[in-house]
Coordinates of C-alpha atoms in Angstrom, one line a residue:
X699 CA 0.0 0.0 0.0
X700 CA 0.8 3.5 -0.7
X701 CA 0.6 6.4 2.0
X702 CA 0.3 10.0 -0.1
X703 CA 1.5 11.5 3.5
X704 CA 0.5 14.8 4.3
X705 CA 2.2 18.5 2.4
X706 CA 4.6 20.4 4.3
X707 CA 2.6 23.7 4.7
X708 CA 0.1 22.0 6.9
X709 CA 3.0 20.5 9.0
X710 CA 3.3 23.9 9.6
X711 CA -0.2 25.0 10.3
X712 CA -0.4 22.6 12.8
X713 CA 3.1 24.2 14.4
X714 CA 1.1 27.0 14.7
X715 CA -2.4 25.6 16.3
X716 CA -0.5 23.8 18.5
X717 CA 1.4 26.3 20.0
X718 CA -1.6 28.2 21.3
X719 CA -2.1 30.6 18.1
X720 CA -4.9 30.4 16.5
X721 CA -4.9 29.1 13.1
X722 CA -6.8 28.3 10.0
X723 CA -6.1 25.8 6.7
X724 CA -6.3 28.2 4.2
X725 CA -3.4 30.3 5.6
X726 CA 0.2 29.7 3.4
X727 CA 2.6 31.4 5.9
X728 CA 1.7 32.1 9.4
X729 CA 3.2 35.3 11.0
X730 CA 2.4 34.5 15.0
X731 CA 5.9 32.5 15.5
X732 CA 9.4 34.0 13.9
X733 CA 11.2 32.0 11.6
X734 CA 13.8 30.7 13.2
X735 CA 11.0 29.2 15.8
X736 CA 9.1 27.3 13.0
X737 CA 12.6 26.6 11.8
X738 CA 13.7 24.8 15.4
X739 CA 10.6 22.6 15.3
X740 CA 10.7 21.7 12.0
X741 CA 14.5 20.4 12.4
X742 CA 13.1 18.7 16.0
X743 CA 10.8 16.6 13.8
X744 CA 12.9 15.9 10.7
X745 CA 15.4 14.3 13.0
X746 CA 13.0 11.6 14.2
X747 CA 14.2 8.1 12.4
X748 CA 10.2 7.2 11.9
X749 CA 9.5 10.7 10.1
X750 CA 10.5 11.0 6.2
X751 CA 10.5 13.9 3.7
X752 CA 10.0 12.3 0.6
X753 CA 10.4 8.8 -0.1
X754 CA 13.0 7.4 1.6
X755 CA 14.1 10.1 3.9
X756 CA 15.4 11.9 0.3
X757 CA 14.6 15.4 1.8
X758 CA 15.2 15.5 5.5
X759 CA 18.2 17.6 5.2
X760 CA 16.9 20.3 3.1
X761 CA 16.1 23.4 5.5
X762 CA 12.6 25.1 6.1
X763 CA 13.2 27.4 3.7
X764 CA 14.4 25.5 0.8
X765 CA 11.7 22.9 1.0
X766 CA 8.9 25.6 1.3
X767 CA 10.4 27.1 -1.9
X768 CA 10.1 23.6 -3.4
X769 CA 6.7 22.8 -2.8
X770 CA 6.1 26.2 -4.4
X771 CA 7.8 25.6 -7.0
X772 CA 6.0 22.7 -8.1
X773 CA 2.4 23.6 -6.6
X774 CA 3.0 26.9 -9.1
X775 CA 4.0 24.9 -12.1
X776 CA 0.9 22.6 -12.0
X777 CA -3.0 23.6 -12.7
X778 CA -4.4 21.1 -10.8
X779 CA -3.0 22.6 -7.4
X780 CA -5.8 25.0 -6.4
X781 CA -7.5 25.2 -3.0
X782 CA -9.6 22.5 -3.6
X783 CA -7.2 19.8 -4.5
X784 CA -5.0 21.2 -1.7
X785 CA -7.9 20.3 1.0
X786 CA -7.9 16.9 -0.6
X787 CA -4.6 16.7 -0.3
X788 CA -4.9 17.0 3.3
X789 CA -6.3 13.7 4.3
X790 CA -4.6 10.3 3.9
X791 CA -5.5 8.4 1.1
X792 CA -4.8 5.1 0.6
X793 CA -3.9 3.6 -3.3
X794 CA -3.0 -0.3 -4.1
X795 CA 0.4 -0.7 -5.2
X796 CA -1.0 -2.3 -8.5
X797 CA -3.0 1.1 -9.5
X798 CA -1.4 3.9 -11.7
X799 CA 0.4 5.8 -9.1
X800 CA 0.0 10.0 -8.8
X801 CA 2.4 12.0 -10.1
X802 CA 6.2 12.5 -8.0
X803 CA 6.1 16.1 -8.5
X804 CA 2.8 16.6 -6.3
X805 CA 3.4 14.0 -3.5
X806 CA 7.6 13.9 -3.2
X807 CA 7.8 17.1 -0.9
X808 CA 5.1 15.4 1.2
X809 CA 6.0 14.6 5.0
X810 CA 5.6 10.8 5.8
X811 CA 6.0 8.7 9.2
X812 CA 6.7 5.0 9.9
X813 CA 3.7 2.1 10.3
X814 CA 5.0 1.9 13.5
X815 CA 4.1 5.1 14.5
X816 CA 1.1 5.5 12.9
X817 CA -0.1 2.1 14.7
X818 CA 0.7 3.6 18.0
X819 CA -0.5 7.1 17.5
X820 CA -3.8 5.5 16.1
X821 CA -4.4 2.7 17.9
X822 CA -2.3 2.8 21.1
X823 CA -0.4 -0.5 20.3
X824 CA 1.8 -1.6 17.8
X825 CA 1.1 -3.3 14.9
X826 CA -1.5 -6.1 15.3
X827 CA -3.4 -7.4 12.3
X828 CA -5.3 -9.9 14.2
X829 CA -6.8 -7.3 16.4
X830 CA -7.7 -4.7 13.4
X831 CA -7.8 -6.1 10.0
X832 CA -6.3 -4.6 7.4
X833 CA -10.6 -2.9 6.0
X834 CA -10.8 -2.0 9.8
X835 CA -7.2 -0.6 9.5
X836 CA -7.9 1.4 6.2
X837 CA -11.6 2.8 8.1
X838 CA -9.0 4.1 10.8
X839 CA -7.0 5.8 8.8
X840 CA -10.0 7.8 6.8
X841 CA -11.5 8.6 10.3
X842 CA -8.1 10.0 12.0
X843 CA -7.2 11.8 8.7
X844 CA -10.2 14.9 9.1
X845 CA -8.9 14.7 13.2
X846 CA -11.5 17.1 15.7
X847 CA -14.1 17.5 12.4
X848 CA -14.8 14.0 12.2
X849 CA -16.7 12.3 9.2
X850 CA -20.0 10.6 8.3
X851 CA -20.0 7.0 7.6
X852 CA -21.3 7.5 4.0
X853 CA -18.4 10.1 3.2
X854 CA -15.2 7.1 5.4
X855 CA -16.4 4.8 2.6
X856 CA -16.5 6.7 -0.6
X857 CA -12.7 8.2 0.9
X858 CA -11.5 4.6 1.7
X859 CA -13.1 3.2 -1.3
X860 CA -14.9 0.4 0.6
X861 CA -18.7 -1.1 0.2
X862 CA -21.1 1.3 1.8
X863 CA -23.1 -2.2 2.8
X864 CA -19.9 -3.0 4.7
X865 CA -18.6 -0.1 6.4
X866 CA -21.3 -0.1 9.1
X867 CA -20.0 -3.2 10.4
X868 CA -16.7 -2.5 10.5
X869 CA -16.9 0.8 12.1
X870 CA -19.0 -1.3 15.1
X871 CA -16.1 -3.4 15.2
X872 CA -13.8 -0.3 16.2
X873 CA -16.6 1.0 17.9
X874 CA -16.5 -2.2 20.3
X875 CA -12.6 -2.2 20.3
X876 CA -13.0 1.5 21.7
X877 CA -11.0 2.9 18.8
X878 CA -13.9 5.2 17.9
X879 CA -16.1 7.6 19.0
X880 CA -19.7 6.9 16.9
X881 CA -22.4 9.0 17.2
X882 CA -26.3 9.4 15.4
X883 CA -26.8 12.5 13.3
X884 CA -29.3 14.3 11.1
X885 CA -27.5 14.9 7.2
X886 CA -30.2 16.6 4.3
X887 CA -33.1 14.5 5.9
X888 CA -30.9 10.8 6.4
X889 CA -30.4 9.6 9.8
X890 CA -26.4 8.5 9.9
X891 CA -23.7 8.2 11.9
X892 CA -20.5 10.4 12.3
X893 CA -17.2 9.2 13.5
X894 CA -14.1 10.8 15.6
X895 CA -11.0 8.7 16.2
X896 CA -11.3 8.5 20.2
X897 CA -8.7 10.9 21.1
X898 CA -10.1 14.0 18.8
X899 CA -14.4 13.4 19.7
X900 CA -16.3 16.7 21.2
X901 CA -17.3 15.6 24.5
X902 CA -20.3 14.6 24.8
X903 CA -22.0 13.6 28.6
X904 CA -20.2 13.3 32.1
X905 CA -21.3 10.4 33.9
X906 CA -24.4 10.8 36.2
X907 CA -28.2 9.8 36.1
X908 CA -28.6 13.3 34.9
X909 CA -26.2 12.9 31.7
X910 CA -25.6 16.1 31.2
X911 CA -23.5 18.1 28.6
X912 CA -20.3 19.5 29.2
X913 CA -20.6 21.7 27.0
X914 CA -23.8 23.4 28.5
X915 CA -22.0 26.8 29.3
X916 CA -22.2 26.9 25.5
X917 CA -26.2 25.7 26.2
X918 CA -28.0 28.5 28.3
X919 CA -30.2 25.9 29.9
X920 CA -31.4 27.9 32.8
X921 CA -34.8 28.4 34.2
X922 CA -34.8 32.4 33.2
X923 CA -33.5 31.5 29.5
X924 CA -36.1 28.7 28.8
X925 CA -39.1 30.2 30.4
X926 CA -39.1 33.7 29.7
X927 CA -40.9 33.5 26.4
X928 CA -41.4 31.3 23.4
X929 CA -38.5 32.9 21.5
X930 CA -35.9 29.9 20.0
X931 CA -33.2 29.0 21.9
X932 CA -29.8 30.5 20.5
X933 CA -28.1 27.2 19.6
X934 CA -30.4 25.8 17.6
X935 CA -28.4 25.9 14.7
X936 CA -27.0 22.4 16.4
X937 CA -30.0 21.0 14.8
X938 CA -31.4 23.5 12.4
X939 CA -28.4 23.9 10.5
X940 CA -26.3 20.9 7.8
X941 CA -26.5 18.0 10.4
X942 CA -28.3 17.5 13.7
X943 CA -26.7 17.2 17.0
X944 CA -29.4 14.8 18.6
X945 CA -27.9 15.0 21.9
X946 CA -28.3 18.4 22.1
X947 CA -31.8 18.5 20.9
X948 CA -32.8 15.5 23.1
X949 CA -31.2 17.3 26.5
X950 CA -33.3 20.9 25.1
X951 CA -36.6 19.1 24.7
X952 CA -35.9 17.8 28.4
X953 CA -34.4 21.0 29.6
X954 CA -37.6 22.6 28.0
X955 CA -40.5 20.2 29.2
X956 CA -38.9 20.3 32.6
X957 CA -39.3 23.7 33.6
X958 CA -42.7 24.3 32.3
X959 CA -43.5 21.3 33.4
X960 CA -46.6 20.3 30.8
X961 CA -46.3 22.3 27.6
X962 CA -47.8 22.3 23.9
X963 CA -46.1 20.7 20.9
X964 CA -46.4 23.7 18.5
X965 CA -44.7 25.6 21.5
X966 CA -41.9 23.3 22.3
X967 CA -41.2 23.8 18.4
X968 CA -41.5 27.2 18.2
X969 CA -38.9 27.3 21.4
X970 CA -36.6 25.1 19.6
X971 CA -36.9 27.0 16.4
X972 CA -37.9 24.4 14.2
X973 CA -41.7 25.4 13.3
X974 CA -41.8 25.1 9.2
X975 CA -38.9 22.7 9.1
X976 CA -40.6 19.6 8.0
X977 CA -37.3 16.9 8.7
X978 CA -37.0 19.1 12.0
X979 CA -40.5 18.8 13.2
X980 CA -40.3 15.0 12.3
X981 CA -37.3 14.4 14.1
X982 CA -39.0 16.1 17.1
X983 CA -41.8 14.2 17.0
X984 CA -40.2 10.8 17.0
X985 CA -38.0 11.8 19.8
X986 CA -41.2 12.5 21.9
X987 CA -42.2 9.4 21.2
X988 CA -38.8 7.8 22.3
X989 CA -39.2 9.7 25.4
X990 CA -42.8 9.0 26.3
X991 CA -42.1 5.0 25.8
X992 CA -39.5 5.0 28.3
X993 CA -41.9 7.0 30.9
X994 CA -39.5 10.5 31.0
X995 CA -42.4 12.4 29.6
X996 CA -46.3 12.0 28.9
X997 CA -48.8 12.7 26.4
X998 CA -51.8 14.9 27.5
X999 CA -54.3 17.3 27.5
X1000 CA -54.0 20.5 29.2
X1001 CA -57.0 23.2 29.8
X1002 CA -55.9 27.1 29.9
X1003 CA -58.6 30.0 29.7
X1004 CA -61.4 27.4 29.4
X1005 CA -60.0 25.8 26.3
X1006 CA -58.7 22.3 26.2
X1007 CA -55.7 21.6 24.3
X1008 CA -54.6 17.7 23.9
X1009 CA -51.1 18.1 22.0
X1010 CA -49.5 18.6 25.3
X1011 CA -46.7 16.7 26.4
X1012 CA -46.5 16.5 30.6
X1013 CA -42.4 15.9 32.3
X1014 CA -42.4 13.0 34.4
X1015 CA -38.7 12.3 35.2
X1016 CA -35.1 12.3 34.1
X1017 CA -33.5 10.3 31.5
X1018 CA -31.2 7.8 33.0
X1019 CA -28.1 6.2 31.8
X1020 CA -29.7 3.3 29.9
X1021 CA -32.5 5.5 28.5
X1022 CA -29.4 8.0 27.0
X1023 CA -27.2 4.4 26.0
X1024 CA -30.5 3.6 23.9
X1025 CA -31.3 6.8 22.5
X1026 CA -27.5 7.1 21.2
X1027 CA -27.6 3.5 19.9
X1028 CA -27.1 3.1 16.1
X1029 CA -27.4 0.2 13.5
X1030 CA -30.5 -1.8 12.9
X1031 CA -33.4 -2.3 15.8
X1032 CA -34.9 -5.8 16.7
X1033 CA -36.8 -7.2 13.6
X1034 CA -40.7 -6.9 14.3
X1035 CA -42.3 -10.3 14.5
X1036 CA -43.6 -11.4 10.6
X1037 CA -47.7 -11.1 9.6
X1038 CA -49.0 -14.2 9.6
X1039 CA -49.5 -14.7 5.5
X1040 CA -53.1 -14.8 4.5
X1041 CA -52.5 -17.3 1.8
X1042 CA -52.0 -19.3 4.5
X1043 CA -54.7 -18.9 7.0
X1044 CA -56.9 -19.5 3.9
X1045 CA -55.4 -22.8 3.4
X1046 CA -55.8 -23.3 6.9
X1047 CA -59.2 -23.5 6.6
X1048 CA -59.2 -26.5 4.6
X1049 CA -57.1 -28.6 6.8
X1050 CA -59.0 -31.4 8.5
X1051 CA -57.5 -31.5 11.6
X1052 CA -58.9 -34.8 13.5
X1053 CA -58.0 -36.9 10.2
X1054 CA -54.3 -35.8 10.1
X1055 CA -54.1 -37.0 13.3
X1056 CA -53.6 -40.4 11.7
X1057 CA -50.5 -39.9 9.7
X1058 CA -47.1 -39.8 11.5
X1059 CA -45.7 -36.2 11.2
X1060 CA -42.5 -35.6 9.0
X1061 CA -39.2 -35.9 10.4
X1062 CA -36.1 -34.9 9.2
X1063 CA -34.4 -38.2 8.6
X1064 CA -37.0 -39.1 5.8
X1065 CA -36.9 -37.4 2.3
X1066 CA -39.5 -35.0 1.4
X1067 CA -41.1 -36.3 -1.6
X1068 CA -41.1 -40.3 0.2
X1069 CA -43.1 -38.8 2.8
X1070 CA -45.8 -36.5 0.3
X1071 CA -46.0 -40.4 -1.8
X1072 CA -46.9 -41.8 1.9
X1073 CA -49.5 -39.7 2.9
X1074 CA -51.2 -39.7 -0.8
X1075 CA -51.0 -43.7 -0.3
X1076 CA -52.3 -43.1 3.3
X1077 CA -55.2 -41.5 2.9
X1078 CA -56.2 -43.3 -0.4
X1079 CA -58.7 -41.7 -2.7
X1080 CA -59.9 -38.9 -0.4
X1081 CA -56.5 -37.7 -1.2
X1082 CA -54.4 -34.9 0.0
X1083 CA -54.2 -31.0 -0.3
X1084 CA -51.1 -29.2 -0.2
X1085 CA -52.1 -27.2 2.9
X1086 CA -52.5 -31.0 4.5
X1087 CA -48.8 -31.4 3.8
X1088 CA -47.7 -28.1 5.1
X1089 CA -49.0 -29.0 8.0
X1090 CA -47.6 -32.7 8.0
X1091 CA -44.1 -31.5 6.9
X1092 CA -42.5 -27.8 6.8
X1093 CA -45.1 -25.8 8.2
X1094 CA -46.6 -22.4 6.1
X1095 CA -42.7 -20.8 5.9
X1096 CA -42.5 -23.4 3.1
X1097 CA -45.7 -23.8 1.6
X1098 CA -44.3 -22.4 -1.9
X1099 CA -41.6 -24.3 -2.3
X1100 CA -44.0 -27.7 -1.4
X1101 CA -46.7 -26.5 -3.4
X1102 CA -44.0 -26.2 -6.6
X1103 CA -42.6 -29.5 -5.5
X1104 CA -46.0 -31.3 -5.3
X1105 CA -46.6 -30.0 -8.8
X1106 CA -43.4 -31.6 -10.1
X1107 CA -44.2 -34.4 -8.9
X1108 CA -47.6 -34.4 -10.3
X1109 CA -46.1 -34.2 -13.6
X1110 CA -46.8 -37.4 -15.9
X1111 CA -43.2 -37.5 -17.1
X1112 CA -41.7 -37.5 -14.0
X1113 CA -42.0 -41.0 -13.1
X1114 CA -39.8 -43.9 -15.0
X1115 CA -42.7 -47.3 -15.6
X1116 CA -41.2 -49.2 -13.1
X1117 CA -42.0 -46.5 -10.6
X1118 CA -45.4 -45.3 -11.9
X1119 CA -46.6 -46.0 -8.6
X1120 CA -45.2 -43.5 -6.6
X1121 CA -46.5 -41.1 -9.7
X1122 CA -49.0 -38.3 -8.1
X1123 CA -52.1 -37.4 -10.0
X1124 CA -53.3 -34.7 -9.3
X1125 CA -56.7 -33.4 -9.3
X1126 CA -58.4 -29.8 -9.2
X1127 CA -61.4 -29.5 -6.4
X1128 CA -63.4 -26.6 -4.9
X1129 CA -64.3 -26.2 -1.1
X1130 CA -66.5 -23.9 -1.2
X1131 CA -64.9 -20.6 -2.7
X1132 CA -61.7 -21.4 -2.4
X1133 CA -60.1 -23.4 -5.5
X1134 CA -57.0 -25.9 -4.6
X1135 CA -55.4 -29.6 -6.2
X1136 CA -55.7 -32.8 -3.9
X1137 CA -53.3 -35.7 -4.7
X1138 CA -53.4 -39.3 -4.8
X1139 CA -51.8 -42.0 -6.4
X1140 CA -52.3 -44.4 -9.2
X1141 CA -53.2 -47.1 -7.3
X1142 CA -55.5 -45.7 -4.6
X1143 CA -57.4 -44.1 -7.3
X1144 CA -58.0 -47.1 -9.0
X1145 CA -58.9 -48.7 -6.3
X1146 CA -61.1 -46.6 -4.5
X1147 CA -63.2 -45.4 -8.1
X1148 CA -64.5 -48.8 -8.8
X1149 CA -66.0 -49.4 -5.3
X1150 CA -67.3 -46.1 -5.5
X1151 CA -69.3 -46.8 -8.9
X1152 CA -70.3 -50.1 -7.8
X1153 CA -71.9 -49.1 -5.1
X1154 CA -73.5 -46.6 -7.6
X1155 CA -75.0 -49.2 -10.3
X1156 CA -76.1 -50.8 -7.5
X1157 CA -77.6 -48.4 -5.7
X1158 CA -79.5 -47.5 -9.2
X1159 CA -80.5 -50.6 -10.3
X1160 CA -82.2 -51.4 -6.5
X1161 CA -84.1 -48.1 -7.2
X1162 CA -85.0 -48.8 -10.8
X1163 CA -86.3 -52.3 -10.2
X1164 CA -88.1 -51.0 -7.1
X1165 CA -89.9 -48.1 -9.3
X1166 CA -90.8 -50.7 -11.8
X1167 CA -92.4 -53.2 -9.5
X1168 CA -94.5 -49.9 -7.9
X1169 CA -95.3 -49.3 -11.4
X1170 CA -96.2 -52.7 -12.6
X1171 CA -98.2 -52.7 -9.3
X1172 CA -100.0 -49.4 -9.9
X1173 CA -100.9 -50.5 -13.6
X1174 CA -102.8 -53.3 -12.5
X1175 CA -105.0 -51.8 -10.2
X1176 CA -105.7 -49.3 -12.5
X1177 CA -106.8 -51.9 -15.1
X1178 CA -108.9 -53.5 -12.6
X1179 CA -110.2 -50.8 -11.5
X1180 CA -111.2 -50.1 -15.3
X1181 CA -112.6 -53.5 -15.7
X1182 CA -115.0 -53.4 -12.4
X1183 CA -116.2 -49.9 -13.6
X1184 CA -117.0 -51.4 -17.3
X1185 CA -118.8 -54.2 -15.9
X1186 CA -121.0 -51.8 -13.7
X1187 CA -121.9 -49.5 -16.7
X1188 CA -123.2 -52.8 -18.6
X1189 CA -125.0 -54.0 -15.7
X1190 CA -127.2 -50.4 -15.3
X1191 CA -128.2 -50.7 -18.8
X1192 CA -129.7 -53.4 -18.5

């Protein structure tokens, strides 16, 4: 791997913010120290064995001045050095040895240090693969490289050229190791995460039930200041403004809801200046929720001048350590439990429990399709439904992939002749609105139709014999009945 290293004139920069003088990265020279100062440190750290000037130590014993001149030189000769490339520049990049390289001219007067000392400045140890693998390693890098500003885990993995999918893994990997500082934020409407390497994170909470900021001198969080009026709080740019602090907001809306003790939604907006800001209000909203399901505050209605008013939200207590540890937390949240398909509790309708009962459930030592061919030969030419062998074998998780299997094996072709009777046929039936296949095999159909229409003919020719004898029965009384009345007619005319 290749290290690009970092320019000289930000070596110097950082001279100059360390030593208690204010400064700023656009600044070329800085004024605040002589030259002869910036000179002595500069020769202090060019000595080091671990720090290099150029590859291979090539410029460590050109002065201050010379190199400075240098850089210059080469910075003036090239169109691609403007301030944009130059802030670029600033952060370590990372390039496999096997890609086309950047030109010498803009990376030899860069200022380079050992692996060692990287490892130890980074990590605190010395070099341990097995501890941070070489991804994890690269993440590092990316996140120490923009220092006290931190970065946002989208930005680490287009800089570090890694899968965005992956990087959220790996940084809860450091995060667990305690290498870095990970915290949620608020960037053009996306909930994310932003990272510091430990040593350069904005403190956050001191620890106490309370948990709060130690920054809050910054935070006017006094009675007088929340409670004088509805005007917004003065930091609200932390949440108003690129990216959201959620901490921040979370401890205001506390802060707020404590000291008036039951107060209005649109007011506790208003007061954090977010009224009209439709990802701000949202946010807001969901943190109330947060905070009403873990008790610290309460939704109710509130009366004042004979008008009731039911967006109000009512301060029951402090958050606690947990509450803040599960407000902070980022990643994914416990999957909710999966609907129950309704394809299924259609099917389930058809299942005949108490006749089920007679076939020996599935186990996982016997092959599927020997145990769909068992229970067709089981229950003969009643036959079986595919929501009968979901319930028999895989359960409803599965009930596609049997349903496509049961269909295979319907399938007239799939069967050699000297297995044709382990062949399902398949046929379609309707229980009342719903429309499904039972299955049965070759033999049990067989064997089970010619009962059935013997029974039938039977059952016909019993009635047709018995409607002919009641007919042949009714005939003849008729006809005597004709005969007696014939004889009577002759007999009066006589």
């Amino acid at each position: 791997m290749l290290f690009k290293g970092c320019p000289a004139k930000d070596i110097i920069i950082e001279i100059q913010d360390y030593s208690g003088v204010a400064g700023t990265r656009s600044q070329i020279a800085c004024d605040s120290l002589s030259d002869h100062a910036v000179s002595t440190i500069w020769k202090w750290l060019v000595v080091r064995s671990d720090v290099s000037v150029g590859p291979g130590r090539k410029y460590n014993e050109l002065s201050l001045q010379k190199l400075l001149q240098s850089s210059n030189a080469v910075a003036h000769g090239s169109d691609s050095h403007d301030e944009r490339a130059a802030v670029v520049c600033r952060h370590t990049r990372i390039e496999s040895a096997s890609e086309n390289p950047a030109p010498i001219e803009f990376s030899a007067m860069n200022v380079f240090v050992s692996e060692d000392t990287m490892w130890e400045l980074i990590t605190g140890h010395t070099v341990n693969y097995k501890r941070v693998p070489g991804l994890e390693w690269h993440l590092l890098l990316g996140i120490a490289s923009t220092k006290s500003q931190g970065i946002l885990q989208g930005d680490l993995g287009r800089l570090v050229g890694q899968d965005k999918r992956s990087v959220p893994k790996r940084t809860d990997s450091l995060l667990k190791k305690g290498y870095i500082v990970k915290r949620t934020t608020l960037v053009r409407g996306t909930k994310t995460s932003k990272l510091w390497l430990k040593s350069f994170a904005p403190p956050l909470t001191q620890k106490g039930d309370n948990q709060k900021l130690e920054c809050e001198e910054q935070m006017n969080i006094t009675p007088q200041a929340l409670t004088a009026n509805l005007d917004q709080v003065p930091w609200h740019t932390r949440w108003t403004g690129e990216s959201m602090d959620f901490h921040a907001l979370a401890t205001t809306i506390m802060a707020v809801t404590k000291e008036w003790h039951v107060i209005r939604l649109q007011d506790l907006k208003a007061k954090l200046g977010v009224l009209g800001l439709r990802w701000q209000m949202k946010i807001v909203s969901k943190i109330c929720r947060f905070l009403n399901s873990c008790g610290a505050i309460q939704y109710v209605a509130a009366k004042l001048d004979n008008k009731v008013y039911k967006d109000c939200i009512k301060f029951n207590r402090s958050l606690s350590t947990k509450d803040w540890s599960a407000f902070l937390a980022t990643g994914k949240r416990s999957a909710k439990p999966a609907r129950p398909d309704p394809e299924w509790q259609a099917d389930l309708s058809q299942v005949n429990g108490s006749r089920l009962r007679e076939c020996h459930p599935w186990t996982v030592d016997e092959p599927l399709p020997h145990k769909i061919i068992e229970c067709a030969q089981y229950f003969g030419v009643i036959g079986v439904t595919n929501p009968e062998i979901y319930v028999l074998t895989l359960g409803p998780t599965f009930n596609r992939y049997v349903s496509s299997l049961t269909s295979c094996m319907a399938n007239s072709n799939v069967q050699p002749p000297e297995l044709a009777h382990l062949q399902l046929i398949s046929e379609h039936i309707r229980v009342g609105k719903v429309a499904s296949y039972k299955f049965c095999t070759p033999h049990a159909s067989q064997m089970g139709v010619l009962p059935e229409m013997q029974e039938s003919l039977k059952r016909f020719v019993d009635s047709s014999s018995h409607e002919a004898q009641v007919t042949m029965k009714q005939e003849h009384e008729d006809d005597e009945e004709s005969s007696h009345s014939l004889l009577q007619t002759c007999l009066n005319s006589n």
